[in-house]
PDB file of C-alpha atoms in Angstrom:
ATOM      1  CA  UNK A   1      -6.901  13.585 -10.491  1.00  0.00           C
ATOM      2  CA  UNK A   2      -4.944  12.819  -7.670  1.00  0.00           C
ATOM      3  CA  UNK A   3      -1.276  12.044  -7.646  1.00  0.00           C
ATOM      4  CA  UNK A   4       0.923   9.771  -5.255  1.00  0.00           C
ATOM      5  CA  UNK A   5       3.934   9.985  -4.493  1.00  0.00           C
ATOM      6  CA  UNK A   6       6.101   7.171  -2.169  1.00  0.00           C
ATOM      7  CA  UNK A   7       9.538   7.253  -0.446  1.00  0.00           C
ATOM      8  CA  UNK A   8      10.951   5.549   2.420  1.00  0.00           C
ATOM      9  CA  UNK A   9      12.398   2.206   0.476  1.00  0.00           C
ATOM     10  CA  UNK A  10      15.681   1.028   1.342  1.00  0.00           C
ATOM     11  CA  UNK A  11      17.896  -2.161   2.107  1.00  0.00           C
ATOM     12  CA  UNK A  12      17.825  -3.507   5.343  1.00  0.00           C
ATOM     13  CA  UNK A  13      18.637  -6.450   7.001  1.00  0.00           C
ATOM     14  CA  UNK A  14      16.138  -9.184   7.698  1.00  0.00           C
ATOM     15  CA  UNK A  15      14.372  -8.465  11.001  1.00  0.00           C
ATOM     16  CA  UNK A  16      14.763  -4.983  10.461  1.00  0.00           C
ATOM     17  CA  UNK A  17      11.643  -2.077   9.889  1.00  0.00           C
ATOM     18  CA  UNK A  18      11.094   0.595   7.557  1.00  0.00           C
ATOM     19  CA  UNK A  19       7.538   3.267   7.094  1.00  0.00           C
ATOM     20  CA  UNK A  20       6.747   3.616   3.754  1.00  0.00           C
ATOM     21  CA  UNK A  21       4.961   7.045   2.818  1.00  0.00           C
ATOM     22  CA  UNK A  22       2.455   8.030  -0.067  1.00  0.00           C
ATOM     23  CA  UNK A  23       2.199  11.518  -0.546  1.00  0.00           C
ATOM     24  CA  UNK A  24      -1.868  12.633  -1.986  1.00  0.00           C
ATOM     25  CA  UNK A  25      -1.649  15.543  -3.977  1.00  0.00           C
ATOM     26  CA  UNK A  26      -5.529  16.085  -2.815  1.00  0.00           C
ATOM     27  CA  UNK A  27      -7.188  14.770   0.724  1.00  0.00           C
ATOM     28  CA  UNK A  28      -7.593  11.778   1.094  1.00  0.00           C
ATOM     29  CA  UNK A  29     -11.096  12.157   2.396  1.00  0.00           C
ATOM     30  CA  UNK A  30     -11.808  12.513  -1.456  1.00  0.00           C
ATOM     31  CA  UNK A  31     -10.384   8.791  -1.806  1.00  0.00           C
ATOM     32  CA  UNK A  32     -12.976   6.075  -0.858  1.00  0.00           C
ATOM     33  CA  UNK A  33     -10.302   3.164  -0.730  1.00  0.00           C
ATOM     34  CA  UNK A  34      -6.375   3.003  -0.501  1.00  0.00           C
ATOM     35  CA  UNK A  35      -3.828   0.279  -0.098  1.00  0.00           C
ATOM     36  CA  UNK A  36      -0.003  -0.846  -0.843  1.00  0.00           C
ATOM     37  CA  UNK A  37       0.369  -3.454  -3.506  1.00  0.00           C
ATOM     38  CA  UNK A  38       4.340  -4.858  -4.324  1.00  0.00           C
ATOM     39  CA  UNK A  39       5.774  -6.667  -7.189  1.00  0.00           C
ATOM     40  CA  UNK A  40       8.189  -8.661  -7.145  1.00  0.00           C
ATOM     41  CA  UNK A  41      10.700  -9.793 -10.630  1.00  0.00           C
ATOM     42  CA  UNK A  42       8.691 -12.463 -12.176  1.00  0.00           C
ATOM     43  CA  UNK A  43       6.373 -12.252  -9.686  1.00  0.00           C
ATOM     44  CA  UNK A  44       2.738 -10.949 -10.030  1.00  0.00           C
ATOM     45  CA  UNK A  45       1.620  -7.313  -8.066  1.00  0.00           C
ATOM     46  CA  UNK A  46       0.162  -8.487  -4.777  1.00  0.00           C
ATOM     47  CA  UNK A  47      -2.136  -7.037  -2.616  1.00  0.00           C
ATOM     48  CA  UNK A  48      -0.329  -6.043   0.689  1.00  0.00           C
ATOM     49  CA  UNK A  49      -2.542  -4.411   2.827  1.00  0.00           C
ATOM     50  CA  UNK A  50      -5.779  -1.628   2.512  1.00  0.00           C
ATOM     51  CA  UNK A  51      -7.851   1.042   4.431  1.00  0.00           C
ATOM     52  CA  UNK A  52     -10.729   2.522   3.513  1.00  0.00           C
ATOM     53  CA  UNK A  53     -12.990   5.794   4.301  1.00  0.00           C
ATOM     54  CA  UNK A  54     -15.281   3.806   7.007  1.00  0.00           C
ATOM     55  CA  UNK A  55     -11.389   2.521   8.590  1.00  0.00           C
ATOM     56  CA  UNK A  56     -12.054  -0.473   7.454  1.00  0.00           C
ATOM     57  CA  UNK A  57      -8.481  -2.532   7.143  1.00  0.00           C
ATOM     58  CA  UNK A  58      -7.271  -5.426   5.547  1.00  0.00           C
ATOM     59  CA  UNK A  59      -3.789  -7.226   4.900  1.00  0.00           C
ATOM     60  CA  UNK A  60      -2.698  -9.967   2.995  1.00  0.00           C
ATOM     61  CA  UNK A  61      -1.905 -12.756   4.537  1.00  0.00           C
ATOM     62  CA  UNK A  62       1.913 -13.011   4.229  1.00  0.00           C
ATOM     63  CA  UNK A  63       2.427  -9.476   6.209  1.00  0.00           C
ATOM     64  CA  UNK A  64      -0.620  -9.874   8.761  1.00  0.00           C
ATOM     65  CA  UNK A  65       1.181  -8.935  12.401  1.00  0.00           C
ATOM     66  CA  UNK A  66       3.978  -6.957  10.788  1.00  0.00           C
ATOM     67  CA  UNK A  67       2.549  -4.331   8.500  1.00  0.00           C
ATOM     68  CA  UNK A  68       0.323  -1.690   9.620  1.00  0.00           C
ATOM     69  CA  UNK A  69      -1.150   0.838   7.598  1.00  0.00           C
ATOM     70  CA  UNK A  70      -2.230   4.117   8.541  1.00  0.00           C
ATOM     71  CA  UNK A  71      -3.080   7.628   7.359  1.00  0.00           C
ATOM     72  CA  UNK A  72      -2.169  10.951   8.095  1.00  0.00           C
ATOM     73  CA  UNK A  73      -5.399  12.794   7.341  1.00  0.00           C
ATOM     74  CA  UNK A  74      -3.369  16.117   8.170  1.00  0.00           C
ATOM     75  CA  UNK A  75      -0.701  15.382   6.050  1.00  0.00           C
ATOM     76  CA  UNK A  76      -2.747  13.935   2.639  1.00  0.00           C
ATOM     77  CA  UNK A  77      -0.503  10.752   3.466  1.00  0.00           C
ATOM     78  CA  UNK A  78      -0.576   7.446   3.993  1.00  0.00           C
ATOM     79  CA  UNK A  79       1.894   4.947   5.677  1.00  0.00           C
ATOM     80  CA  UNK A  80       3.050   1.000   5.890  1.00  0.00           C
ATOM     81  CA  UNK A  81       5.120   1.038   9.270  1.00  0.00           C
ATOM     82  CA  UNK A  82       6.837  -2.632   8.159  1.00  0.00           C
ATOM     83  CA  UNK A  83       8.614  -4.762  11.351  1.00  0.00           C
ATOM     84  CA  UNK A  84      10.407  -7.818  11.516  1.00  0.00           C
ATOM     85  CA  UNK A  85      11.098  -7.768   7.474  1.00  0.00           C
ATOM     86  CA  UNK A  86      12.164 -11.094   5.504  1.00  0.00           C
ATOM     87  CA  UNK A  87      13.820 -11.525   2.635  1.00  0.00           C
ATOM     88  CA  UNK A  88      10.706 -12.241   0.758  1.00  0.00           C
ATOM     89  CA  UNK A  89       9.079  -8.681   1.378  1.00  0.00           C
ATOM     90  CA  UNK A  90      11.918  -7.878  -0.885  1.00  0.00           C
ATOM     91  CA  UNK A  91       9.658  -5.629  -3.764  1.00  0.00           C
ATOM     92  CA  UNK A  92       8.865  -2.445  -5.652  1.00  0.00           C
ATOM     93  CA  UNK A  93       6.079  -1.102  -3.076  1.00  0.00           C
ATOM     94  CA  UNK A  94       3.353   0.961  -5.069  1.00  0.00           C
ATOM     95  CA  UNK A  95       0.335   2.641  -3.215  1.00  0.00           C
ATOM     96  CA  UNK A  96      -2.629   2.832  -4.788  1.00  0.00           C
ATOM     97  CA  UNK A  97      -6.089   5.034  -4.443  1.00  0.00           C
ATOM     98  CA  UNK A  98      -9.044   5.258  -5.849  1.00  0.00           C
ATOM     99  CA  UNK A  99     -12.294   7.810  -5.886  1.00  0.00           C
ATOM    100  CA  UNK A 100     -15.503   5.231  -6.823  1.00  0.00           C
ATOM    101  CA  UNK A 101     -15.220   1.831  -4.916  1.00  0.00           C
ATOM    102  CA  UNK A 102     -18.279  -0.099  -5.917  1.00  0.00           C
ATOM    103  CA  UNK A 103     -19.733  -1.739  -3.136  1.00  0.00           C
ATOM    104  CA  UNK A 104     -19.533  -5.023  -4.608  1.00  0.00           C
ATOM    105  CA  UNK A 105     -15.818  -5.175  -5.305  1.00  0.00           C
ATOM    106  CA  UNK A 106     -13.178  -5.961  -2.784  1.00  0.00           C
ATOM    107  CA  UNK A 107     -10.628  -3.427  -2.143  1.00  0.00           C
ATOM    108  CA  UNK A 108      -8.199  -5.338  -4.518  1.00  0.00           C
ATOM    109  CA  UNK A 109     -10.271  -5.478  -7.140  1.00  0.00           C
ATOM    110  CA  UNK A 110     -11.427  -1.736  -7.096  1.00  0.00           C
ATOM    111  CA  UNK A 111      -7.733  -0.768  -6.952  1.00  0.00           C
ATOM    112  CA  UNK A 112      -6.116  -3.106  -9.387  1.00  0.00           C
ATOM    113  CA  UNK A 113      -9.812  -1.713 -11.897  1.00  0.00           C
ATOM    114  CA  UNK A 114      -9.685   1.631 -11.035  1.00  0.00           C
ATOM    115  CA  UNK A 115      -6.806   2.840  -8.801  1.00  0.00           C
ATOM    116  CA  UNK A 116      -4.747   5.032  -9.746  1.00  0.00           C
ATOM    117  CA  UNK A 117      -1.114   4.413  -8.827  1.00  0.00           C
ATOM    118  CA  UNK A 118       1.906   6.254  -7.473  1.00  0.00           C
ATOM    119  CA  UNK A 119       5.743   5.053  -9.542  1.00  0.00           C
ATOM    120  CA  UNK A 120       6.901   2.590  -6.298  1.00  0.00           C
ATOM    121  CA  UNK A 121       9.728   2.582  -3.728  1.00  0.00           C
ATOM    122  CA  UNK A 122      12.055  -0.369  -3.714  1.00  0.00           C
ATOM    123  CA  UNK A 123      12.612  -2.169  -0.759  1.00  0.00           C
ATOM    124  CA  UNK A 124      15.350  -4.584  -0.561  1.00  0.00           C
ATOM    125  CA  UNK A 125      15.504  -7.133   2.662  1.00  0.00           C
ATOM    126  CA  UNK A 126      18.760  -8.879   2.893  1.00  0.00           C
ATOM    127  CA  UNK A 127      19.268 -12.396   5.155  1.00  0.00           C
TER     128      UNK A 127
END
């Protein structure tokens, strides 16, 4: 079973960027679907943004233009280079993978059923 592992949270001040990393204790070629999710207090986890095997990538809505994801196939590791943050990114940031993605599940739903999940980074965005 794999194991994840972020860092890279901090406070910063709105506008301001910070990568996000999640360490694979396996390769990630053995992961058919990956993504960030964050939670905020009171709030319920939300999908961020995902990539899968094929490259296929998705974001949520909120963080489309600012957020990219990438891996580092190299490193077992994958990223969220975050730009121009707002106060309302402020969240725990947890990565997620999983190693059976039916085909008839979005990448949210295989993650959220299935993923297994790294303990989060906080990320605090100040105005």
């Amino acid at each position: 079973v794999v194991e994840l592992v972020e860092s890279g949270g901090a406070s910063v001040q709105a506008g301001g960027s910070l990568r996000l990393s999640c360490a694979a204790s396996r390769p990630l070629a053995l992961l058919c679907s990956m993504g960030w999710f964050r939670q905020s207090p009171g709030m319920d986890r939300e999908g961020v943004a995902f990539i899968d095997t094929k490259g296929n990538i998705t974001y949520a809505d909120p963080v489309k233009d600012r957020f990219t994801i990438s891996q580092d196939v190299a490193k077992n590791t994958l990223h969220l280079q975050m730009n121009s943050l707002k106060p309302e990114d402020t969240a725990i940031y947890s990565c997620a993978a999983a190693y059976t993605c039916p085909a008839w599940w979005t990448a949210i739903e295989t993650l959220n059923q299935l993923g297994i999940w790294g303990q989060g980074t906080q990320v605090t965005v100040s105005p």
